[in-house]
Coordinates of C-alpha atoms and ligand atoms in Angstrom, one line a residue:
M121 CA 4.2 8.7 -34.2
S122 CA 0.4 8.3 -33.4
S123 CA -2.0 10.3 -31.5
I124 CA -4.3 9.0 -29.2
F125 CA -7.1 10.6 -27.0
V126 CA -7.5 9.6 -23.5
R127 CA -10.4 10.7 -21.5
H128 CA -9.3 11.0 -17.8
G129 CA -12.4 12.3 -15.7
E130 CA -13.3 15.4 -17.3
R131 CA -10.4 16.2 -19.3
V132 CA -9.4 14.6 -22.7
L133 CA -5.8 14.6 -23.3
R134 CA -3.9 14.1 -26.6
L135 CA -1.0 11.6 -26.1
E136 CA 1.8 10.7 -28.7
G137 CA 2.6 6.9 -29.2
R138 CA 5.6 5.6 -31.0
G139 CA 5.3 3.2 -33.5
G140 CA 2.4 1.0 -32.3
E141 CA 4.0 0.6 -28.6
P142 CA 1.5 -0.4 -26.0
V143 CA -0.9 2.0 -24.8
L144 CA 0.2 1.2 -21.3
D145 CA 3.7 3.0 -22.2
V146 CA 2.0 6.0 -23.5
L147 CA -0.1 6.1 -20.2
R148 CA 3.0 5.7 -18.2
R149 CA 4.8 8.5 -19.7
A150 CA 1.8 10.9 -18.9
G151 CA 1.8 9.8 -15.4
L152 CA -1.9 8.7 -15.7
P153 CA -3.1 6.4 -12.9
V154 CA -3.7 3.1 -14.5
Q155 CA -3.4 -0.1 -12.4
A156 CA -0.6 -2.5 -13.8
V157 CA -0.2 -4.9 -11.2
C158 CA 1.8 -7.3 -13.3
G159 CA 4.1 -4.6 -14.5
G160 CA 2.9 -5.0 -18.0
R161 CA 3.2 -8.7 -18.4
G162 CA -0.5 -9.3 -19.4
T163 CA -1.2 -11.7 -16.6
C164 CA -3.1 -9.4 -14.0
G165 CA -6.1 -8.0 -16.1
K166 CA -6.0 -4.8 -14.1
C167 CA -4.8 -2.6 -16.6
R168 CA -8.0 -2.0 -18.3
V169 CA -9.1 0.8 -20.3
L170 CA -12.4 1.4 -22.3
L171 CA -11.4 1.6 -26.1
E172 CA -14.3 3.8 -27.8
G173 CA -15.4 2.0 -31.3
P174 CA -18.2 2.0 -33.6
A175 CA -20.0 -0.8 -31.8
G176 CA -19.5 1.3 -28.4
P177 CA -16.9 1.2 -25.8
Q178 CA -15.1 -2.2 -25.2
E179 CA -12.8 -3.3 -22.7
A180 CA -9.2 -3.7 -23.5
L181 CA -5.8 -4.6 -21.8
A182 CA -3.6 -1.2 -22.1
C183 CA -0.5 -3.4 -21.7
R184 CA -1.4 -5.5 -24.9
L185 CA -3.3 -2.8 -26.8
P186 CA -1.0 -1.3 -29.6
T187 CA -1.4 2.5 -30.1
A188 CA -3.2 3.5 -33.4
D189 CA -3.4 7.0 -34.9
G190 CA -6.7 8.6 -33.7
M191 CA -7.4 5.9 -31.1
R192 CA -9.8 7.1 -28.3
L193 CA -10.1 5.7 -25.0
A194 CA -11.0 6.4 -21.4
L195 CA -9.7 5.5 -18.1
P196 CA -11.9 3.5 -15.7
L197 CA -13.9 5.9 -13.3
A198 CA -12.0 4.3 -10.4
S199 CA -8.8 5.6 -11.5
N200 CA -10.3 9.0 -11.1
A201 CA -11.3 8.8 -7.5
S202 CA -9.8 10.6 -4.8
V203 CA -7.9 9.0 -2.1
C204 CA -8.1 9.3 1.6
C205 CA -5.2 10.6 3.0
G206 CA -5.3 10.1 6.9
V207 CA -5.3 12.1 9.7
S208 CA -3.3 15.1 10.6
S209 CA -1.4 14.9 13.7
G210 CA 0.4 18.3 13.6
A211 CA -1.9 19.8 16.2
L212 CA -1.1 17.0 18.6
S213 CA 2.7 17.0 18.4
P214 CA 4.3 16.9 21.6
F215 CA 7.4 18.8 19.8
P216 CA 7.7 22.5 19.7
L217 CA 7.2 24.2 16.6
S218 CA 10.2 25.8 14.8
P219 CA 8.5 28.8 13.6
R220 CA 9.6 30.5 10.2
G221 CA 7.8 32.0 7.3
G222 CA 5.9 30.5 4.6
A223 CA 4.3 27.2 3.8
G224 CA 5.6 23.7 3.6
A225 CA 4.0 20.4 3.0
A226 CA 4.7 16.7 4.5
V227 CA 4.1 14.0 1.8
D228 CA 3.8 10.4 2.2
L229 CA 5.3 8.4 -0.6
G230 CA 3.2 5.3 -0.4
T231 CA 3.9 2.4 -2.7
T232 CA -0.2 2.4 -3.5
T233 CA -1.0 6.1 -2.6
V234 CA 0.8 9.6 -2.3
A235 CA -0.6 11.9 0.1
A236 CA 0.4 15.6 1.0
E237 CA -0.5 17.9 3.8
L238 CA 0.1 21.6 3.5
F239 CA 1.2 23.7 6.8
D240 CA 1.8 27.2 7.6
L241 CA 5.3 27.1 8.8
S242 CA 4.8 30.2 11.1
T243 CA 1.8 28.7 12.9
G244 CA 2.2 25.0 12.6
Q245 CA -1.5 25.0 11.4
S246 CA -2.5 22.4 8.7
L247 CA -4.1 24.0 5.7
G248 CA -5.2 21.1 3.8
R249 CA -4.7 17.6 2.6
A250 CA -4.7 15.8 -0.9
G251 CA -4.0 12.4 -2.0
A252 CA -3.9 10.4 -5.2
W253 CA -3.2 6.8 -6.5
N254 CA 0.5 6.8 -7.0
A255 CA 1.3 7.4 -10.6
Q256 CA 4.1 4.3 -10.5
A257 CA 1.1 2.1 -10.1
A258 CA 1.4 2.0 -13.8
F259 CA 4.7 0.4 -13.6
G260 CA 3.7 -2.5 -11.1
A261 CA 1.7 -2.8 -8.0
D262 CA 4.9 -3.5 -5.7
V263 CA 8.2 -2.3 -5.3
L264 CA 9.6 -5.4 -6.5
T265 CA 7.8 -4.8 -10.0
R266 CA 9.0 -1.4 -10.2
I267 CA 12.3 -2.5 -9.5
A268 CA 12.1 -5.0 -12.3
Y269 CA 11.1 -2.0 -14.6
V270 CA 14.1 -0.1 -13.7
M271 CA 16.4 -3.2 -14.5
E272 CA 14.6 -4.0 -17.8
H273 CA 14.6 -0.6 -19.2
D274 CA 16.9 1.8 -20.2
G275 CA 16.1 5.2 -18.9
G276 CA 13.4 3.4 -16.5
L277 CA 14.6 5.0 -13.4
A278 CA 14.6 8.4 -14.7
L279 CA 11.0 7.9 -16.1
L280 CA 10.0 6.4 -12.6
Q281 CA 11.5 9.5 -10.8
D282 CA 10.0 11.8 -13.2
V283 CA 6.5 10.4 -12.8
L284 CA 7.0 10.5 -9.1
R285 CA 8.3 14.0 -8.6
R286 CA 5.8 15.5 -11.3
Q287 CA 3.0 13.9 -9.1
V288 CA 4.2 15.0 -5.9
L289 CA 4.9 18.7 -7.0
S290 CA 1.6 18.8 -8.8
L291 CA -0.2 17.7 -5.5
V292 CA 1.7 20.3 -3.6
E293 CA 0.9 23.1 -6.0
E294 CA -2.8 22.1 -6.0
L295 CA -2.9 22.2 -2.3
C296 CA -1.0 25.7 -2.7
R297 CA -3.5 27.2 -5.2
R298 CA -6.4 26.0 -3.1
H299 CA -5.3 27.5 0.5
L300 CA -2.5 30.0 -0.3
P301 CA -2.8 33.7 -1.6
P302 CA -2.4 33.7 -5.4
G303 CA 1.3 33.3 -6.2
Q304 CA 2.4 32.0 -3.0
R305 CA 4.0 28.5 -2.9
A306 CA 5.6 26.0 -0.5
G307 CA 9.2 26.5 0.4
E308 CA 10.0 23.1 1.9
L309 CA 9.0 19.6 1.8
F310 CA 9.3 16.5 4.0
L311 CA 9.1 13.2 2.5
S312 CA 8.7 10.0 3.9
G313 CA 8.2 6.5 2.1
N314 CA 9.7 3.1 2.0
T315 CA 13.5 2.9 1.3
V316 CA 12.7 2.0 -2.4
M317 CA 10.2 4.8 -2.9
Q318 CA 12.7 7.4 -1.5
H319 CA 15.5 6.0 -3.7
I320 CA 13.2 6.5 -6.7
A321 CA 12.4 10.0 -5.5
C322 CA 15.9 11.0 -5.5
G323 CA 16.8 9.3 -8.8
L324 CA 19.0 6.7 -6.8
S325 CA 18.9 3.1 -8.1
P326 CA 17.1 0.6 -6.0
V327 CA 18.2 -2.3 -7.7
S328 CA 20.6 -3.4 -4.9
I329 CA 17.6 -3.7 -2.6
A330 CA 16.0 -6.6 -4.6
K331 CA 18.7 -9.0 -4.0
A332 CA 20.6 -10.4 -1.0
P333 CA 22.0 -8.7 0.9
F334 CA 19.3 -6.3 0.2
S335 CA 21.5 -3.5 0.8
P336 CA 20.3 0.1 -0.2
P337 CA 22.8 2.8 -1.5
T338 CA 21.9 5.1 1.2
L339 CA 19.7 5.0 4.3
F340 CA 19.1 9.0 4.0
W341 CA 20.9 9.6 7.4
Q342 CA 22.1 13.0 6.1
E343 CA 20.0 15.9 7.4
A344 CA 20.9 18.4 4.9
P345 CA 18.1 19.1 2.2
L346 CA 18.0 18.5 -1.4
E347 CA 16.7 20.9 -3.9
W348 CA 13.7 20.0 -6.1
E349 CA 12.9 22.8 -8.5
G350 CA 13.6 25.7 -5.8
L351 CA 12.1 23.5 -3.0
A352 CA 14.0 22.3 0.0
V353 CA 13.3 18.6 0.4
R354 CA 14.1 16.5 3.3
L355 CA 13.7 12.9 3.6
S356 CA 12.8 10.6 6.4
P357 CA 15.8 8.2 7.7
C358 CA 15.6 4.6 6.8
V359 CA 16.7 1.4 8.5
A360 CA 17.2 -1.1 6.0
G361 CA 16.1 -2.1 2.3
Y362 CA 12.9 -3.0 3.6
V363 CA 12.1 -0.8 6.7
G364 CA 12.1 2.6 5.5
G365 CA 11.2 6.5 6.2
D366 CA 7.8 5.5 6.3
I367 CA 8.3 3.3 9.5
T368 CA 10.6 5.6 11.5
A369 CA 8.2 8.7 10.6
G370 CA 5.5 6.2 11.8
L371 CA 7.3 5.6 15.0
L372 CA 7.7 9.2 15.5
S373 CA 4.2 10.2 15.2
C374 CA 2.8 7.3 17.6
G375 CA 5.9 7.7 20.1
R376 CA 3.6 8.8 22.9
L377 CA 1.4 5.7 22.3
L378 CA 4.1 3.2 22.1
G379 CA 4.7 2.1 25.7
G380 CA 7.0 -0.5 27.2
R381 CA 6.1 -3.5 25.0
S382 CA 4.1 -2.7 21.9
L383 CA 4.3 -3.6 18.3
F384 CA 3.7 -1.5 15.3
V385 CA 2.5 -3.0 12.2
D386 CA 2.3 -1.3 8.7
V387 CA 0.8 -3.9 6.3
G388 CA 0.5 -3.0 2.7
T389 CA 2.4 -4.8 -0.3
N390 CA 5.2 -5.3 2.4
G391 CA 4.3 -6.1 6.0
E392 CA 6.7 -4.1 8.1
M393 CA 6.8 -4.1 11.9
A394 CA 8.8 -2.8 14.9
L395 CA 8.5 -4.2 18.4
R396 CA 9.2 -1.5 21.1
C397 CA 11.7 -3.2 23.3
G398 CA 13.7 -1.3 26.0
D399 CA 15.1 2.0 24.7
G400 CA 14.9 0.8 21.1
F401 CA 13.0 -1.1 18.4
L402 CA 13.6 -4.4 16.9
C403 CA 12.3 -4.1 13.2
C404 CA 11.7 -6.5 10.3
A405 CA 9.7 -6.8 7.0
V406 CA 8.1 -9.7 5.5
A407 CA 6.9 -9.7 1.8
T408 CA 3.1 -9.8 1.5
G409 CA 2.6 -9.0 -2.3
P410 CA -0.2 -7.1 -3.4
A411 CA -3.2 -9.3 -2.1
F412 CA -3.9 -7.2 1.0
E413 CA -4.7 -4.1 -1.5
G414 CA -6.6 -6.3 -3.8
G415 CA -3.6 -7.0 -6.3
G416 CA -3.5 -10.2 -7.9
I417 CA -6.9 -11.3 -6.6
S418 CA -9.5 -12.3 -9.0
C419 CA -12.3 -9.8 -7.7
G420 CA -9.6 -7.7 -5.9
M421 CA -9.5 -4.0 -6.1
A422 CA -8.3 -0.9 -4.0
G423 CA -10.7 0.7 -1.4
L424 CA -12.8 2.9 -3.8
P425 CA -16.5 3.3 -4.3
G426 CA -17.9 -0.1 -5.1
A427 CA -15.5 -2.2 -3.0
V428 CA -16.7 -4.3 -0.5
R429 CA -15.0 -3.2 2.7
R430 CA -17.0 -5.4 5.3
M431 CA -18.7 -8.8 5.1
S432 CA -20.8 -10.9 7.3
W433 CA -23.4 -13.6 7.2
D434 CA -26.9 -13.3 8.3
G435 CA -27.6 -17.1 8.4
A436 CA -29.1 -17.0 4.6
G437 CA -26.1 -15.8 3.0
P438 CA -23.4 -12.9 2.9
V439 CA -24.2 -9.3 3.9
L440 CA -21.9 -6.9 1.9
E441 CA -21.0 -3.4 3.1
V442 CA -20.0 -1.3 -0.1
I443 CA -18.1 1.7 -0.2
G444 CA -20.5 4.4 -1.3
G445 CA -23.3 1.8 -1.4
G446 CA -24.6 0.5 -4.5
Q447 CA -23.6 -2.6 -6.2
P448 CA -20.4 -4.3 -5.3
R449 CA -17.6 -4.2 -8.0
G450 CA -14.8 -5.9 -6.0
L451 CA -13.2 -6.6 -2.6
C452 CA -10.7 -4.3 -1.2
G453 CA -8.2 -5.4 1.6
S454 CA -10.6 -5.2 4.4
G455 CA -13.4 -7.0 2.8
L456 CA -11.0 -9.7 1.7
L457 CA -9.9 -10.4 5.2
D458 CA -13.5 -10.5 6.5
A459 CA -14.2 -12.8 3.6
L460 CA -11.5 -15.2 4.7
A461 CA -12.6 -14.9 8.3
L462 CA -16.2 -15.7 7.5
L463 CA -15.2 -18.8 4.8
L464 CA -13.1 -20.1 7.8
E465 CA -16.1 -19.8 10.3
L466 CA -18.5 -21.1 7.9
G467 CA -16.0 -24.2 7.3
A468 CA -15.8 -23.6 3.7
V469 CA -12.0 -23.6 4.1
D470 CA -10.1 -26.5 5.9
Q471 CA -7.2 -26.0 8.0
S472 CA -4.6 -26.3 5.3
G473 CA -6.3 -23.2 3.4
R474 CA -8.0 -25.2 0.9
L475 CA -11.2 -24.0 -0.4
L476 CA -13.6 -26.9 -0.4
P477 CA -15.8 -27.8 -3.3
P478 CA -19.7 -28.2 -2.9
D479 CA -19.8 -31.7 -2.0
E480 CA -16.9 -31.5 0.7
A481 CA -18.0 -28.3 2.2
P482 CA -20.9 -28.2 4.9
R483 CA -24.3 -28.7 4.0
G484 CA -26.1 -25.4 3.1
L485 CA -23.2 -23.8 1.6
A486 CA -23.7 -25.9 -1.8
P487 CA -25.6 -22.9 -3.5
W488 CA -22.4 -20.5 -2.9
L489 CA -19.9 -23.0 -4.3
E490 CA -18.8 -24.3 -7.5
R491 CA -16.1 -27.1 -8.0
D492 CA -13.3 -25.7 -10.2
Q493 CA -11.1 -27.8 -12.6
N494 CA -8.7 -29.0 -9.8
G495 CA -11.1 -30.2 -7.5
N496 CA -11.2 -27.0 -5.2
G497 CA -14.2 -24.8 -4.7
I498 CA -14.9 -21.2 -5.9
F499 CA -17.1 -19.3 -3.6
F500 CA -19.6 -16.6 -4.7
F501 CA -20.7 -13.9 -2.6
T502 CA -23.5 -12.4 -4.8
P503 CA -26.3 -14.4 -6.4
D504 CA -25.4 -13.2 -9.9
R505 CA -21.9 -14.9 -9.0
S506 CA -20.0 -11.7 -10.0
L507 CA -18.1 -11.5 -6.7
F508 CA -16.0 -14.6 -5.9
L509 CA -12.8 -16.0 -4.5
T510 CA -10.9 -19.1 -5.9
A511 CA -8.6 -21.5 -4.4
G512 CA -6.0 -19.4 -5.7
D513 CA -7.1 -16.0 -4.2
L514 CA -7.1 -17.7 -0.8
R515 CA -3.5 -19.1 -1.4
A516 CA -2.3 -15.7 -1.9
L517 CA -4.2 -14.2 1.1
Q518 CA -2.9 -17.3 3.1
L519 CA 0.8 -16.5 2.2
A520 CA 0.5 -13.0 3.1
K521 CA -1.1 -13.4 6.4
G522 CA 1.5 -16.3 7.2
A523 CA 4.2 -14.1 6.5
V524 CA 3.0 -11.3 8.8
A525 CA 2.3 -13.8 11.5
A526 CA 5.7 -15.3 11.3
G527 CA 7.6 -12.0 11.4
I528 CA 5.9 -11.5 14.4
E529 CA 6.7 -14.4 16.3
V530 CA 10.4 -14.0 15.2
L531 CA 10.6 -10.5 16.7
L532 CA 8.9 -11.7 20.0
R533 CA 11.3 -14.5 20.2
R534 CA 14.3 -12.3 19.6
A535 CA 13.1 -9.9 22.3
G536 CA 12.3 -12.8 24.7
L537 CA 8.8 -11.9 24.8
S538 CA 5.5 -13.8 24.4
A539 CA 2.5 -12.3 22.7
D540 CA 0.5 -11.8 26.1
E541 CA 3.3 -9.7 27.6
L542 CA 2.4 -7.2 24.9
D543 CA 0.6 -3.9 25.8
G544 CA -0.8 -3.3 22.3
L545 CA -0.5 -3.6 18.5
Y546 CA -0.9 -0.3 16.8
L547 CA -1.8 -0.5 13.0
A548 CA -0.6 1.8 10.4
G549 CA -1.5 2.4 6.8
G550 CA -4.3 2.2 4.5
L551 CA -5.2 -1.4 5.4
G552 CA -4.6 -0.8 8.9
S553 CA -7.4 2.0 9.2
S554 CA -10.2 -0.1 7.7
L555 CA -9.5 -3.7 8.8
N556 CA -11.7 -5.6 11.3
P557 CA -9.4 -6.5 14.0
Q558 CA -11.7 -9.8 14.7
S559 CA -11.1 -10.7 11.2
A560 CA -7.3 -10.4 11.3
L561 CA -7.1 -12.4 14.5
R562 CA -9.6 -15.2 13.2
I563 CA -7.3 -15.7 10.2
G564 CA -4.2 -15.8 12.3
M565 CA -2.4 -12.9 11.1
F566 CA -2.0 -11.7 14.7
P567 CA -1.7 -13.5 18.0
P568 CA -4.9 -14.4 19.6
Q569 CA -3.6 -12.7 22.8
L570 CA -3.8 -9.2 21.1
A571 CA -7.7 -9.4 21.3
G572 CA -8.8 -6.1 22.5
K573 CA -5.5 -4.5 22.2
I574 CA -5.4 -3.5 18.6
T575 CA -5.5 0.1 17.5
A576 CA -5.8 1.5 14.2
L577 CA -3.8 4.9 13.6
G578 CA -4.3 5.5 9.7
N579 CA -1.4 7.3 8.0
T580 CA 1.3 7.5 10.4
A581 CA 3.9 8.2 7.8
L582 CA 2.2 11.4 6.8
A583 CA 1.8 12.4 10.3
G584 CA 5.3 11.9 11.3
A585 CA 6.5 13.6 8.1
G586 CA 4.4 16.7 9.5
E587 CA 5.8 16.6 12.8
A588 CA 9.5 16.6 11.3
L589 CA 8.7 19.2 9.0
L590 CA 7.3 21.6 11.5
S591 CA 9.9 21.0 14.3
E592 CA 13.7 20.7 14.6
R593 CA 13.2 18.6 17.8
A594 CA 10.8 16.3 16.0
R595 CA 13.4 16.0 13.2
A596 CA 16.0 15.2 15.8
A597 CA 13.9 12.6 17.5
L598 CA 13.3 11.0 14.1
F599 CA 17.0 10.6 13.3
D600 CA 17.5 9.3 16.8
I601 CA 14.4 6.7 16.2
A602 CA 16.4 5.5 13.2
R603 CA 19.5 5.0 15.1
R604 CA 17.7 2.9 17.8
C605 CA 16.2 0.6 15.5
T606 CA 17.8 -2.9 15.1
Y607 CA 17.1 -4.6 11.9
V608 CA 16.5 -8.4 11.8
E609 CA 16.9 -9.8 8.5
L610 CA 14.4 -12.6 8.0
S611 CA 15.5 -13.8 4.7
G612 CA 17.6 -17.2 5.5
D613 CA 16.6 -16.8 9.3
A614 CA 15.9 -20.5 10.7
D615 CA 13.4 -19.1 13.0
F616 CA 11.4 -17.6 10.3
S617 CA 11.7 -20.6 7.8
R618 CA 10.2 -22.6 10.7
A619 CA 7.5 -20.3 11.8
F620 CA 6.4 -19.2 8.2
P621 CA 4.9 -22.8 7.1
E622 CA 3.3 -23.3 10.6
H623 CA 1.5 -19.8 10.5
L624 CA 0.1 -20.7 6.9
L625 CA -2.3 -23.1 8.9
F626 CA -5.5 -22.0 10.0
D627 CA -7.4 -23.0 13.6
Ligands
FES837 S1 -2.6 -7.5 -17.5 FE1 -1.7 -5.4 -18.1 S2 -0.6 -4.7 -16.7 FE2 -1.2 -6.7 -15.9

């Protein structure tokens, strides 16, 4: 056993490591927020910690750093940052309150973030919200990497469940401490998350969701609550392995907006979508990878202070809008979409998605470009060349946008609709609330006919969970939505296989 000391914000924690195991494993057990996008394989470079030594702090990869007795290290500042948890819609809910005493919390179990909202169950009033980076990020950025962890480690599922449960309970406890009289705690929780997250929360193996036919052990259609340390816990019903309770809760929360022909899209590490058609919804999911959340991109980062969230060009060079102001440290999802749209507009990317080297790009861009070893370009957005996109980064974004666009095309085709017949597109999730619709249209992620019809809704999964917590009628409507969803499996679908490569191209 070795003791290591980890600075996390204001606190210094003493943690125990076993026989030189990687520091990442110790941080995981402690539920500390470290970004391990590749799941600890040493390939993403995102799990950096600051190792204190005689020569001052040095960066090191937590997954490659063996623990040593007395080691002192700090987590990067970004991992302490608070997380925006979206809007409350409790007050706007069309469903009547089912009043009872005490307090309860709605929780969005996002792959990247976990958000909670505390309510007074007698009045339906929202008392406060809190959010944090999902502590499971230390096990991988997306659900597939976390499933791989479960498959490859004895006790992996129990550890992931423990990390998630502890995080949810501590977020809710913190809310109670801040907003309730001393000693009072919440009695009920309503959770919504994707199918994998809900399985992990309940200690159910999500392994079958990773391979065809992608069937989950349960869709959580039973309404009876579970019990977590004295709390009654309900979960949102899922539709399929990759259309989960976050989507049904999202559809509940924006039910009054989704008119006759509208599309609901939640883009994160997966792209999940539902097309309102007649009395029900056609749903599908596409794999987008972590690119839209900054994962697996050279200068990608989450939407934290220092991230470029918007980008434009003033004729002389890029104009960057940085969260919190100051020096840019990376590009978050919305900044990445703007950057790609800008490169297309400038002619630095050709129709196939190739980032051009200086001698092939339009004249005038040469100072911003460099040729890489494969003959493609690297585009620099800052004079000090610290912020850039590579051809590989572009490819990841291209695959993600192509998958979303192809998914939309297949749903429209199944419904017998064309894009110009749609009344609107409603965007959920973190990226949805920050992205510039013009950029999403420019890169071809959404059909051009939707220009002017795109609305960002924020955290609809949390809003829907809040409604289901407060009202029995809302809960009944939520389960009714799940029953009215028809899942379209895209893996092996001939239409999707044809549409996907077409949507990789740029106009
Ligand atoms: S490099 Fe350490 S988790 Fe990816």
